[in-house]
Amino acid sequence: MRSRVLAVLAAVFLAGGCVGVPQGGRVLSGSAGGTEQPVDDPYVRIIPVGPERDATPITIVQGFRTASSSFDGLNGEHQVARTYLACSSCWRPGVASIVYDQLDAPGYHDDGPGHATVTLEGTQLGKIGADGQYIADARRFKQIFRLRQDAQRQWRITDPLPTELLLSRDDVTRAFRTLDLYFFAPDAQVLVPNPVFIPLVSRSWLPTQLVKQLIGGPTTWLKSAFVRSAFPAGTAVRKLEISGGVATVDLSRQARAGDLRNMSIQLMWTLRQLREVQRMELRIDGRPIEVPGVGGSLQSIRDWDAFDPDGNGEPQPAYVRIGDGRLGHLEAGGPQATLPKLQAAHPAISYDHRQVASLNRAADTVTVTDLVGGAVRTTLRATSKGGRFTPPSWDSRGNVWVVESTTTGSRLWVIEGGTRSAPVDGWALTPYPVRALRISRDGTRAAAIVKVDNRWQVQLGRVDRAPSGGLQAEGFIAISSELQSAIDLAWSTTDHLAVVGMTNGNSSPSLFDVPVSGAPTQPMIGPGGEVTTITASPGSPLLVTQRVSGDPTLNVCRLSDRYDEWKCFNGTSDPAYAG
Amino acid sequence: MNTWVRLTTAARRGLRAVRRSVRAALRTAYVSWRRSLQARVVTTTFLVSGLVVAVLGVFLMQQITTALLEAKERAALLQLDEGAGVAQGRLAVASMDDSDSTKITLNAIVTSLAHRSGPSGLYEVIILDRDDPGSLGFSSNWVRLKSVPAVLMQQVESSDASKPYRTYGTLTYDDGSSEPGLIVGTKLSRYQLYYLFPLTQERQSLEVVQQTLLGVGAALVLLLAAIASLVTRQVVIPVRMAAQAAERLAAGRLEERMKVRGEDDLARLATSFNDMAANLQEKIVQLQELSQVQRVFVSDVSHELRTPLTTVRMAAEVLYEARADFDPMAARSAELLQSQLERFEGLLADLLEISRYDAGAATLDIEPMDVRELVLRSVGYTEDLAERKGSKIVQKLPGEATMAEVDRRRVERILRNLLVNAIEHGEGKDIIVSVGADRDAVAIAVRDHGCGLRPGETTMVFDRFWRADPARARTTGGTGLGLSISMEDAQLHGGWLQAWGEPGQGSQFRLSLPRVAGSELRGSPLPLVPPEIELQRAPYAGLELEAEA
């Protein structure tokens, strides 16, 4: 009797155990499995639609503007927007666009039966060039559209066909990706980023277009900075496929003449911005190529880590001016006055940590001193009346760059090797006062704060050799129209600036991350108080000088690398990293 | 051209070979179906279990699919509900005074909803705004608006706010790829919100389940077939052994018995089979013994009768010689005695010969002979009798010698018997003796034109003491054993002796012998039915066939 009951219980237990999910068990570590690809962040697209029946001319123009903000069609040829035109195949727009801030109500003019004119007016922030280069240029713009009724009495745009798309800031963020093309600096194995706007047409279009633009060379703005590309002329992309984290780049025959190593470095650094690319296989004419220095035909991101344009990414030693005016180390705990007695305002440390360039209190003299012995190597005094120097900046070749600025103009000086100072002839900003100048680590670009139209603007310029052989800094373009005024800046990475500035309607200075590409600036949380200077280095915490209102003491504050938390050191000022 | 021909020929040959092998395989299958109980049971089990497993599998698959999709639908509707809530919250607080700010709000809604989808891309979001010229709304990632079926869109557009609808469709993407998907949608004031769930994962899971079911089903069916095969083997093997034993028993090996293992039904079958075989063997041995005794008795009687018969015959001859001195009554008795004694002697000789055959003591005395010569001699013996009966013996002999290895005495006896038989039943008409020969055999046919044989009598003529007319007295004619002995003689040579006859058409006897002693006879050089009868028959047969058609 008892055994029968037990058997029934066992049967019930077994039957119950057959169905169902586990309710307990071992603890396991789990990864999702290697098959899932890291997907790009969700991306939103506008769904364009053709003109409605019997729409008014203003609706037609508005519809056309909205529809043309979508790069639909196989190659982003704006298929839907073309349906608003009387001649749909006549229009050949590129990526050239006007980025507007505000669009006024459209103006309408009746030009007699069947004809009308619609005017779009507003304020622009800047323009995207046909090669994807952004130039900030805040001003008014005006686009005129003439319309005519077709045989079905429908309004269609006849002329002038716009050569530039009219996009809001929102449209640009949605329809474009800002990506860097990487080229080599003219005289060193250092990569220089060339940010471009590339429209998002389809999943496979973006990488192909990116590589095509890389092979096609830098934008017209950077071209004259003599950046080098390893791709021989005439090279074309035969095929580009990304699957399983591996990008297979198939180049045409002409690529055989190029330096495989340099081509791989450029391709890898350009493609690694796409999250789905982990490794790359280079092929020429369909055959896999083994690149010297890489095991096998698959190159990984790590293989070319040494060419990081941001250096090795390790935290750099920070320097600071302590209370008694001497230069000290900023350690984790606080400032350490271990260096020789060196009075140094606005110090700039060379990349080899051997020399320091500094200003005197009046900022009319630049002194280059040996960091170890304290011997003065050279001194540069202001040549014009009332001339004040900007804080000096080192490039990776060991030159000190400094601008002597008066209220009416400026002059660029370079102290070559820290010893021989000379004015630079080709200084494009001669008629403008300059508040700050920082040379990028690769030495090809200069970021400056320039007073244009009574506004302190952040501008980016090229540093290269003039045809006469001397150095020059020219081609300055504004990169952001969003900042109303800027106080100080620093290169936080090779394509981002950390800027202290003010926006519209906010007079107290705060911190901004400004991409040199022209992509939207992002505000950063500051330490509070009034921020006066900023220093940054790739991989190192941000340093700012801050003053609490009502208190004349300056404090250097450091951003914790783990949390958005600032730590301030009372009585210190003028922080500096190498550069 | 030539190659083409060769190719087609080769192809045709190949096709023929294939067809042949298929046909052979079908035939083999059919034969094993007919012959093998095991094959039948296994095939039936295979088919029936396959059907059952298939039905079960389809049912199971449907259940799993329904369960999976229902869960997905529930999750999708919940997700849509949540998303609609989020969107409504955002729409309520956003300033939507112009087209650009509306777009920014919608864009932000789609972005935040798509963000919730997570890294594995659970779903795509589409929000529609019918009022904005130039755009219909926003979509996340690369999904196309075409993915939302028009039916769903109409339904959502004409529905009350916040009532969710769902349907299945195909999600299409910008790069041209597509996948099956579940699409849910609802209306938010003047906007429409759609969630598009790719069903790739579900499809993969279902594929895995389907493959597993297929594999398990196939394994199950095969396993069942194997089990059926094993079980039937246990039954069929003893049955086969019984069949073999019975066959051997039938072939005369009476000592054959089945092995008895265990005490089951098959063991009982074996036991009863063995009992039966034992009984049978006993009876057969008894009968054989009895027949042996009889044969010996006949032989003994014949031998024993010979000596007194000789004495009686000598006495009867004395009486016959002296019959002139008797009165007519006694003289007639003496003559009768003499003639019946001769007959009795013949009968006795034949009986002895027969008993020799029965005892298996008959042997052949083989020598190569010209068959024509044998025929000539036999005819020579019987010509007198033929003349007396008024018949003429016509001989159709081949021109060259027809040699064969035969026992001359026995063949002559056969021929004599056939000739005498023909003369006796020939009613005075012609008797035709023909000889034919081919590479392997010789044949002699004796044809008469007497009253012939009735149907069925052609085999009975060779029975012992059989007579065509039972009313005929045994006093006339032969002993009634002649044709039996001839038959035995022919068979001793490995030859055939066959008869043909039809009422009113006469009869024909044909003796066929192999040329080389001991070789098997495959055919006869002469027809059994005389050619003239065959020729007469043919037209009628043709006519009958036509009438039938």
mmCIF file of C-alpha atoms in Angstrom, chain B residues 11 28 59 68 106 166 183 206 213 218 224 257 262 271 278 300 338 355 357 392-393 431 452 454 457 463 466 532:
data_model
loop_
_atom_site.group_PDB
_atom_site.id
_atom_site.type_symbol
_atom_site.label_atom_id
_atom_site.label_comp_id
_atom_site.label_asym_id
_atom_site.label_seq_id
_atom_site.Cartn_x
_atom_site.Cartn_y
_atom_site.Cartn_z
ATOM 1 C CA ALA B 11 22.032 8.209 -72.945
ATOM 2 C CA THR B 28 12.767 -7.597 -55.673
ATOM 3 C CA PHE B 59 0.315 19.135 -34.425
ATOM 4 C CA LEU B 68 5.665 31.321 -29.222
ATOM 5 C CA LEU B 106 8.907 63.378 -32.960
ATOM 6 C CA ARG B 166 -1.446 43.945 -34.678
ATOM 7 C CA ILE B 183 3.765 44.855 -36.580
ATOM 8 C CA LEU B 206 11.153 27.261 -34.697
ATOM 9 C CA LEU B 213 11.268 17.117 -34.358
ATOM 10 C CA ALA B 218 12.893 9.920 -38.174
ATOM 11 C CA LEU B 224 10.050 1.282 -34.372
ATOM 12 C CA ARG B 257 13.167 -32.943 -37.144
ATOM 13 C CA GLY B 262 11.659 -23.638 -24.391
ATOM 14 C CA THR B 271 6.829 -30.636 -30.966
ATOM 15 C CA ALA B 278 7.515 -39.310 -36.779
ATOM 16 C CA ASP B 300 8.834 -65.149 -56.488
ATOM 17 C CA GLN B 338 -1.382 -74.507 -76.574
ATOM 18 C CA SER B 355 9.300 -56.888 -61.346
ATOM 19 C CA TYR B 357 12.139 -52.711 -62.928
ATOM 20 C CA LYS B 392 1.400 -51.411 -94.967
ATOM 21 C CA ILE B 393 4.347 -50.033 -93.002
ATOM 22 C CA ILE B 431 1.394 -47.236 -90.593
ATOM 23 C CA GLY B 452 -7.421 -43.048 -82.227
ATOM 24 C CA ARG B 454 -9.990 -40.211 -76.572
ATOM 25 C CA GLU B 457 -6.212 -41.594 -72.766
ATOM 26 C CA ASP B 463 -0.690 -47.859 -67.341
ATOM 27 C CA TRP B 466 -4.972 -50.783 -69.346
ATOM 28 C CA GLU B 532 -0.903 -32.846 -91.304
#
